[in-house]
CSV table of C-alpha atoms in Angstrom, one decimal:
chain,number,residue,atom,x,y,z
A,391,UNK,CA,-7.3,-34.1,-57.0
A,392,UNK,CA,-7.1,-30.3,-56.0
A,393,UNK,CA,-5.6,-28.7,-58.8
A,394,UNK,CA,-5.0,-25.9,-56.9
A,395,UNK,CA,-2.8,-27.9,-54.8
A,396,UNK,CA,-0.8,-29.1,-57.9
A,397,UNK,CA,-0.1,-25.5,-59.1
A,398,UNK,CA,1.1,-24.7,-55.6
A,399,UNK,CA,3.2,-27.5,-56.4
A,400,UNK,CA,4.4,-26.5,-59.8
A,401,UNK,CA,4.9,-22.8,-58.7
A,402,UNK,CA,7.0,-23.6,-55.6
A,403,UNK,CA,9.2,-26.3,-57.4
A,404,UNK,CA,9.9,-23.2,-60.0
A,405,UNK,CA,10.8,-20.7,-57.4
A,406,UNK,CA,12.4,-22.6,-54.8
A,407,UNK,CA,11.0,-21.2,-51.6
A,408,UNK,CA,7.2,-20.9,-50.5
A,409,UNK,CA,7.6,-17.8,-49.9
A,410,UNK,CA,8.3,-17.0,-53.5
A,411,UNK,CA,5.5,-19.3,-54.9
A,412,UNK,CA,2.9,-17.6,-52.3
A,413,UNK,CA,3.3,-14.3,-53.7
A,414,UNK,CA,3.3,-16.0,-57.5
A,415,UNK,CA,0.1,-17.2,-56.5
A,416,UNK,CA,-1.5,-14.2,-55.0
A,417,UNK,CA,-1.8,-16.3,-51.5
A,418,UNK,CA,-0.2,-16.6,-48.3
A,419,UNK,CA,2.6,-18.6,-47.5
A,420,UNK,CA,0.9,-20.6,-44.9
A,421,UNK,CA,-1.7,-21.6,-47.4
A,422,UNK,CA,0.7,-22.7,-50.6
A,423,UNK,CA,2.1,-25.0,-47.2
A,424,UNK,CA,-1.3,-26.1,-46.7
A,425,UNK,CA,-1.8,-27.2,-50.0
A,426,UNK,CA,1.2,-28.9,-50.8
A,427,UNK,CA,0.9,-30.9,-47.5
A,428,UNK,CA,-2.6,-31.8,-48.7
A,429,UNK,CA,-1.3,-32.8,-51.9
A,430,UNK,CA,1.4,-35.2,-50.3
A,431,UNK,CA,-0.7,-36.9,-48.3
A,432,UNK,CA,-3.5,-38.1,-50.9
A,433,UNK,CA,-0.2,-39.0,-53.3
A,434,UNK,CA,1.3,-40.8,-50.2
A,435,UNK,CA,5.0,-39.6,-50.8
A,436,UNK,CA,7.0,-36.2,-49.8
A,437,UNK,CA,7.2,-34.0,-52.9
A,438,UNK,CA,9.5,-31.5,-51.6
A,439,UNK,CA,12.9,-31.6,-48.7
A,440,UNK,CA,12.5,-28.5,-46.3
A,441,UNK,CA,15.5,-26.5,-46.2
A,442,UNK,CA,17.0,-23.5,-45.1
A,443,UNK,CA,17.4,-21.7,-48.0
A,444,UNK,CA,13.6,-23.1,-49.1
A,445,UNK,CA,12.5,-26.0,-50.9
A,446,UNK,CA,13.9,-29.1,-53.1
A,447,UNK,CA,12.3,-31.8,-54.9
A,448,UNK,CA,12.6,-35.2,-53.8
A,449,UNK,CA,13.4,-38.3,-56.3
A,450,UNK,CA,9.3,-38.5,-56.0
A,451,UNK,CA,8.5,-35.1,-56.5
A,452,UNK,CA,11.2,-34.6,-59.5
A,453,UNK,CA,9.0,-37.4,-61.0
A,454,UNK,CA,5.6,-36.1,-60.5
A,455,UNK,CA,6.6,-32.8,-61.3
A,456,UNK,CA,5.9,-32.8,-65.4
A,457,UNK,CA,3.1,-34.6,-65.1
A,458,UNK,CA,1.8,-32.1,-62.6
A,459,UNK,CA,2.9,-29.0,-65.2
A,460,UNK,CA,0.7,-31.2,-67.6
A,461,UNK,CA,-2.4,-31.1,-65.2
A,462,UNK,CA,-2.1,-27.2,-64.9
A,463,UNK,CA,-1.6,-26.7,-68.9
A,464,UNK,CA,-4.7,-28.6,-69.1
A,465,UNK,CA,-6.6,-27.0,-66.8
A,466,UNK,CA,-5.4,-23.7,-68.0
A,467,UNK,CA,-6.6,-24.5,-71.4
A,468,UNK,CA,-10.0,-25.8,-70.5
A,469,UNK,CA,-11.1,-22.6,-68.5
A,470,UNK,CA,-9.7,-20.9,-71.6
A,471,UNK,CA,-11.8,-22.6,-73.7
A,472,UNK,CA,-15.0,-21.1,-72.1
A,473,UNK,CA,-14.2,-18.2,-70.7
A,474,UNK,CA,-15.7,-15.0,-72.3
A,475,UNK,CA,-12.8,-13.3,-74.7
A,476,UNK,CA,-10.7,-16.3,-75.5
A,477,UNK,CA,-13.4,-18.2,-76.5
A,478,UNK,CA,-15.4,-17.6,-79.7
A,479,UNK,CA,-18.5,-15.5,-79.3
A,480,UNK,CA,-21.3,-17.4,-78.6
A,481,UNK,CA,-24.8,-15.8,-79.6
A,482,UNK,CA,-28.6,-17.6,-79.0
A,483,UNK,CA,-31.0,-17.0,-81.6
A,484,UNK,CA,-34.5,-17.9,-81.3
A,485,UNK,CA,-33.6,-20.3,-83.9
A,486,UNK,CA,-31.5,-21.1,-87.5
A,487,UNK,CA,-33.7,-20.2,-89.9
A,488,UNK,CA,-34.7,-16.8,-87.5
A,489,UNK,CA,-34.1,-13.1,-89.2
A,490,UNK,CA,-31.0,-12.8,-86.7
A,491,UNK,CA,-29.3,-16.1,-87.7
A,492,UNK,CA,-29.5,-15.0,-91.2
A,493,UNK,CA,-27.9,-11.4,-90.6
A,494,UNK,CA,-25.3,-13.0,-88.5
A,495,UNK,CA,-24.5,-15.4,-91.5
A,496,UNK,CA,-24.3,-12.3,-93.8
A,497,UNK,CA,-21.9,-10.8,-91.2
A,498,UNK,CA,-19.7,-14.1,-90.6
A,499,UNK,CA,-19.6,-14.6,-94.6
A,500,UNK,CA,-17.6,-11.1,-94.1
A,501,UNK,CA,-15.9,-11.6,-91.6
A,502,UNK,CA,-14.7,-15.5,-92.2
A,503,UNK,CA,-11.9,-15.0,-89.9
A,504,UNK,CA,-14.2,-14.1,-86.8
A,505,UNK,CA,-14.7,-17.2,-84.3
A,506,UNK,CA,-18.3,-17.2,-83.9
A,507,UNK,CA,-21.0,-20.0,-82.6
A,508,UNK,CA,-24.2,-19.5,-83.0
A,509,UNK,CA,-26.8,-21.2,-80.6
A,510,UNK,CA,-30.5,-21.9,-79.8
A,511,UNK,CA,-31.4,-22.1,-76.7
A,512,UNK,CA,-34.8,-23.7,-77.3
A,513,UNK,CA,-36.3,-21.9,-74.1
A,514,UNK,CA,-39.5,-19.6,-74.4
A,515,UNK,CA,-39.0,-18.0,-71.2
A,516,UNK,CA,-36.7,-14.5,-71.8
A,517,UNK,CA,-35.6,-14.8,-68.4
A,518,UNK,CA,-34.7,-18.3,-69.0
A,519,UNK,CA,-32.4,-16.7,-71.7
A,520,UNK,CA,-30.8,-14.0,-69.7
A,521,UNK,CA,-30.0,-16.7,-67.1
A,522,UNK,CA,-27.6,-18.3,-69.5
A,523,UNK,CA,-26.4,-14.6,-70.6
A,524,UNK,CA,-25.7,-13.8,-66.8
A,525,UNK,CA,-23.9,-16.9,-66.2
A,526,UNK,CA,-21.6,-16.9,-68.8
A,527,UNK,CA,-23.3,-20.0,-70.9
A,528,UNK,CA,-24.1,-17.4,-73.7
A,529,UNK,CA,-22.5,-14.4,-74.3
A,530,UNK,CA,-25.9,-12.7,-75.5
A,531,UNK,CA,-29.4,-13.5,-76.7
A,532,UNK,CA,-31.7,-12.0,-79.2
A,533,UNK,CA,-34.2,-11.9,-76.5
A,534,UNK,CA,-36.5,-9.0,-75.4
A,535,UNK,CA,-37.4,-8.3,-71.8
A,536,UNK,CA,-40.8,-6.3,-71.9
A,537,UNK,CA,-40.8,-4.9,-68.8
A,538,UNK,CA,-37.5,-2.7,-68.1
A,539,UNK,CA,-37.6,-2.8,-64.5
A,540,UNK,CA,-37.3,-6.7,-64.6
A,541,UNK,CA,-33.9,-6.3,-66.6
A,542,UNK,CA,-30.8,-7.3,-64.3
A,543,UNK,CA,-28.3,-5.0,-63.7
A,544,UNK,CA,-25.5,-6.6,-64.8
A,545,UNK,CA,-26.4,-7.3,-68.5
A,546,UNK,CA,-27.8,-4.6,-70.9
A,547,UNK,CA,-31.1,-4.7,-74.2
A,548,UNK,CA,-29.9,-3.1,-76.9
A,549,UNK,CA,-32.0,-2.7,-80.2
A,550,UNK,CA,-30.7,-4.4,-83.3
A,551,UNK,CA,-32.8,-3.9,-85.8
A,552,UNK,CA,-36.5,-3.9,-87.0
A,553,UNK,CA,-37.9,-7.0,-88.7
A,554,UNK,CA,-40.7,-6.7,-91.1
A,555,UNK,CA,-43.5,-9.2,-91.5
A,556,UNK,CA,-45.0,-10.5,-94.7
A,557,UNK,CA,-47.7,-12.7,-95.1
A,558,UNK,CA,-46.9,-16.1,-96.5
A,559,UNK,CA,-49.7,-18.4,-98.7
A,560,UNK,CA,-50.4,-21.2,-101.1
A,561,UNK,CA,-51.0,-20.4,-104.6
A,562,UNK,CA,-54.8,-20.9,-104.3
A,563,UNK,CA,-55.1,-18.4,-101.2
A,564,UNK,CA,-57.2,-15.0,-102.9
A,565,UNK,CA,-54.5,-13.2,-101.9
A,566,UNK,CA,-52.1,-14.8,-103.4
A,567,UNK,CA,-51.7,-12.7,-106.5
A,568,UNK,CA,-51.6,-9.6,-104.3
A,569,UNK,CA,-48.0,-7.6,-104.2
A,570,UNK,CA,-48.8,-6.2,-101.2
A,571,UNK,CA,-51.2,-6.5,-98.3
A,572,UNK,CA,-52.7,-4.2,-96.0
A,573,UNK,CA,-53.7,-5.0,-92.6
A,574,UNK,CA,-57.3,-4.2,-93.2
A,575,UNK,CA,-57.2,-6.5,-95.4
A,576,UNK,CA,-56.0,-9.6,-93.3
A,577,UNK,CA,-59.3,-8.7,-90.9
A,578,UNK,CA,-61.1,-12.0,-92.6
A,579,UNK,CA,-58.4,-14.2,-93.2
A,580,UNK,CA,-57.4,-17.1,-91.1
A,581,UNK,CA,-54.0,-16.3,-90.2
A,582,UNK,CA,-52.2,-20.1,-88.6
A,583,UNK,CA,-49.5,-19.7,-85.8
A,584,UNK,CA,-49.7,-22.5,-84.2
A,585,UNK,CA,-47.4,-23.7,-80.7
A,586,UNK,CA,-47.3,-19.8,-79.5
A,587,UNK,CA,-45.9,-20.3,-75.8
A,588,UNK,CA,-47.9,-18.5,-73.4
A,589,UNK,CA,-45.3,-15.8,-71.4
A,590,UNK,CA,-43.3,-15.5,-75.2
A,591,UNK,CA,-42.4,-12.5,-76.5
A,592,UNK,CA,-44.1,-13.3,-79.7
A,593,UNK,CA,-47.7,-14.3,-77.5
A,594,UNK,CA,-47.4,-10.6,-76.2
A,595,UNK,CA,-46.8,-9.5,-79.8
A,596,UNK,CA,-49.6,-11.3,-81.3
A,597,UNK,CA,-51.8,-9.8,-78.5
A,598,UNK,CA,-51.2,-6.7,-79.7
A,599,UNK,CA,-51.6,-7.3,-83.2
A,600,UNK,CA,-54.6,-8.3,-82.5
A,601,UNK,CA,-56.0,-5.4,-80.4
A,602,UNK,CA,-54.8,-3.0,-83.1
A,603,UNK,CA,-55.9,-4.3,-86.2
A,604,UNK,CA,-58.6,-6.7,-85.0
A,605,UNK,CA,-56.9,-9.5,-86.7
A,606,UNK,CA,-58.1,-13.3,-86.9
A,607,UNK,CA,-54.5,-15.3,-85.6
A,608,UNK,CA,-55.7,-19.0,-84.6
A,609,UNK,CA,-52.5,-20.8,-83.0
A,610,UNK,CA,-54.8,-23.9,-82.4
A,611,UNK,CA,-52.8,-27.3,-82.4
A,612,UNK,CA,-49.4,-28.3,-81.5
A,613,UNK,CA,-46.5,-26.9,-83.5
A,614,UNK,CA,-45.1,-30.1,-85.8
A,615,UNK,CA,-42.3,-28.1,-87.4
A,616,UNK,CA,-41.9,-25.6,-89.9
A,617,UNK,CA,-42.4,-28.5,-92.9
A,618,UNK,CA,-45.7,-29.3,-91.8
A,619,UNK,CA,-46.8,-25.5,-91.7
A,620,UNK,CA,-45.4,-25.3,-95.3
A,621,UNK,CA,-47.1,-28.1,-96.5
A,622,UNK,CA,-50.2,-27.2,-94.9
A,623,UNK,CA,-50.3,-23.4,-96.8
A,624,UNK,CA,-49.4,-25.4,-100.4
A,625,UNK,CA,-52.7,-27.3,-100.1
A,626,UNK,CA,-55.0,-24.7,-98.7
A,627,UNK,CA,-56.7,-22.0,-100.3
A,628,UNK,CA,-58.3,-19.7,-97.1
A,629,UNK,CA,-54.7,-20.4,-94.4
A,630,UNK,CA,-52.2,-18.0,-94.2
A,631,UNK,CA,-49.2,-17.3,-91.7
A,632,UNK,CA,-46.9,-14.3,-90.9
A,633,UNK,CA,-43.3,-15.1,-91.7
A,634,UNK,CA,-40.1,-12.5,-91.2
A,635,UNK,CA,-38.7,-11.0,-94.3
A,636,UNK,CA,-35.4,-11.9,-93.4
A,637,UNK,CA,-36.5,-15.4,-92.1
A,638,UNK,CA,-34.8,-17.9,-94.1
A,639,UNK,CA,-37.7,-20.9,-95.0
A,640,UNK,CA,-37.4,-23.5,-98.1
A,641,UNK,CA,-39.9,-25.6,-99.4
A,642,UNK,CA,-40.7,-27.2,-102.6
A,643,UNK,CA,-40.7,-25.6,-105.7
A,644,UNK,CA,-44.0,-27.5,-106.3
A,645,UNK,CA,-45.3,-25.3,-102.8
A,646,UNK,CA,-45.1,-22.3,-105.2
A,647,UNK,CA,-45.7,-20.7,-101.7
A,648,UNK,CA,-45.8,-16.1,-102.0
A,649,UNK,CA,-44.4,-13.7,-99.4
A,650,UNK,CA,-46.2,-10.5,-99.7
A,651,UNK,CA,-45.2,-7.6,-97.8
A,652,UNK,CA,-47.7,-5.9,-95.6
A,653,UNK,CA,-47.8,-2.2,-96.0
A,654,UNK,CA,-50.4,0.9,-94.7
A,655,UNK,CA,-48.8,0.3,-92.3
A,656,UNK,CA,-45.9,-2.3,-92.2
A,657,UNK,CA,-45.9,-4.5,-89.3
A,658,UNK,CA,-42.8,-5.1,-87.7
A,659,UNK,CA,-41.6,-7.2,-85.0
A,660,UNK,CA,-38.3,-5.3,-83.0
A,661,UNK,CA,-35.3,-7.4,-82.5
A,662,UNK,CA,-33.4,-6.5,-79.4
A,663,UNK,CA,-29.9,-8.3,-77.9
A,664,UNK,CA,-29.2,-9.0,-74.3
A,665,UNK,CA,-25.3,-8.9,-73.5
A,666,UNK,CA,-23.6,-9.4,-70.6
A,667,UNK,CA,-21.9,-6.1,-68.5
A,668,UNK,CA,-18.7,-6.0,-69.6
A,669,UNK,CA,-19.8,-7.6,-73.3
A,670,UNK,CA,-17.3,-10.3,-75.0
A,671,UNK,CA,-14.6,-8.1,-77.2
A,672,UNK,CA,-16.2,-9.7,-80.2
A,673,UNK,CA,-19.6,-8.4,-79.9
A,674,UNK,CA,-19.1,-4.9,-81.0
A,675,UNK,CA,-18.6,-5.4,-84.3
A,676,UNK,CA,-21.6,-7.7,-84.4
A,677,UNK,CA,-23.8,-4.7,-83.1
A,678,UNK,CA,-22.2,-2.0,-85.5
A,679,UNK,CA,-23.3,-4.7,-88.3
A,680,UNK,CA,-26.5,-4.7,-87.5
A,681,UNK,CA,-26.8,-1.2,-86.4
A,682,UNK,CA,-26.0,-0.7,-90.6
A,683,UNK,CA,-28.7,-2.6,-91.7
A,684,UNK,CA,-31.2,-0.1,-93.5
A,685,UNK,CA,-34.5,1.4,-91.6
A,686,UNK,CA,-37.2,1.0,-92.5
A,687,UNK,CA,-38.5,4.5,-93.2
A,688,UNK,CA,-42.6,3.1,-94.2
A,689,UNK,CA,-45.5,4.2,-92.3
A,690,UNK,CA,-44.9,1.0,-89.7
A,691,UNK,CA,-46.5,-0.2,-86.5
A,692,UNK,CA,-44.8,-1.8,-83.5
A,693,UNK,CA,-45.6,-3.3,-79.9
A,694,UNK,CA,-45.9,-1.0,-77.2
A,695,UNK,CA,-42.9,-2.7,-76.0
A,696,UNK,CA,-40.6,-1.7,-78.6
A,697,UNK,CA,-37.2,0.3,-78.1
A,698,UNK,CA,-35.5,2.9,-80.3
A,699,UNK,CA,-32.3,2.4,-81.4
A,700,UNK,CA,-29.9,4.3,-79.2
A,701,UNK,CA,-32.4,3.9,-76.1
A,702,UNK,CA,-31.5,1.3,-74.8
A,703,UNK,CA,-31.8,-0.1,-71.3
């Protein structure tokens, strides 16, 4: 059923004349006729008499009529469920345990009152992201696009904030006593990432990583789940792995697994947000909340990549 055709309805049983329910609608006269006359013949019976002051309901039409109003309320309200300002601000992390998930917790814990739905997407692709952003699936993504001329018009990258990485190992791993790390000294260790997706974000910061500080980052083997990595770095005296500071991991107590901050310089990996062009009303506040997270002021290196805050593109 057209439901278009059914708020023509409605409209011109409320005003009377076509005429009336045409300019209601924002339409022409001819095509509120159109639809009604549609609408009678798929229900098989005349909704309306034709007279010459307008338009009256027939013993059918008085009958169909608040169960048409019914349709229209409920159409109404499911376009209003997902449309962008009416509908809670929905964000995609690159997943729930992710720096950004935290520090949106932290700002949802303040602001309990703020409808907010936090999402993973689950794609590797950025552009696979922004796809969703530009459609209106997601409202934004904590995505970055490394190239600026591939960045669509019609949505905007913003910088968030800077995420620092520490080193994460077992309690038999030589560096585990260590309070801090440097990245010269990482050059001989085994550093496990394993399932980085080729065309990521990440791949292209690893790369990097690499190429500066001559580092040893073996993603060998599919990726069984953060558990398995955990489990892995308890038993093992000479694997390590690079973990956010802000990413939010648990393991057994029995793991007795360190962070240690790296440092001469810091590494950190840049967080950036894509958002549609004009951005839900909700996400403001989101960006000023992570715009007053503290900066890291440290001696710190970044991808070539990487945007300032306050240039964004």
């Amino acid at each position: 059923m057209d439901t278009e055709a059914v708020r023509s309805f409605v409209c011109a049983a409320d005003c009377g004349q076509l005429q009336h329910a045409a300019a209601e609608l924002g339409v022409t006269q001819q095509a509120v006729s159109k639809r009604v006359a549609a609408l009678e013949r798929q229900l098989q019976v005349r909704l309306f008499h034709r007279t010459a002051r307008g338009v009256e309901l027939t013993l059918d039409g008085r009958t169909f009529l608040p169960h048409a109003r019914g349709i229209v309320s409920d159409v109404d309200r499911a376009v209003a469920a997902i449309s962008p300002g009416s509908r809670a601000l929905r964000i995609d992390v690159l997943g729930l345990r992710s720096a950004q998930a935290v520090v949106l917790h932290e700002y949802w814990r303040a602001h309990p009152d703020i409808e907010l739905d936090v999402v993973a997407l689950l794609v590797n692709d950025p552009q696979v992201a922004v796809a969703a952003v530009r459609t209106g699936e997601v409202d934004a993504t904590f995505r970055t696009i490394i190239d600026p001329a591939a960045v669509p018009r019609d949505v905007r990258m913003v910088h968030m904030f800077d995420s620092p990485v520490h080193l994460l190992v077992g309690p038999d791993h030589r560096l585990a006593k260590s309070k801090s790390v440097t990245p010269e000294q990482l050059r001989s260790n085994r550093i496990w990432v394993p399932g980085i997706a080729p065309g990521s974000e990440w791949q292209l910061f690893y790369q990097e990583l690499v190429a500066e500080f001559g580092l040893r980052i073996d993603a060998a083997g599919p990726h069984f789940g953060d558990e398995v990595l955990l489990d892995t770095l308890a038993e093992s005296s000479d694997v390590a792995t690079l973990v956010g500071a802000r990413d939010r991991y648990m393991w057994p107590a029995s793991h007795d697994l360190r962070r240690i901050p790296i440092v001469g310089p810091s590494i950190v990996y840049p967080i950036s947000l894509i958002h549609r062009v004009p951005p839900h009303p909700g996400l403001a506040a989101v960006v000023d909340h992570f715009a007053a997270l503290e900066l890291d002021t440290a001696l710190s290196w970044r991808p070539s990549w990487a945007i300032s805050r306050g240039n964004d593109r």
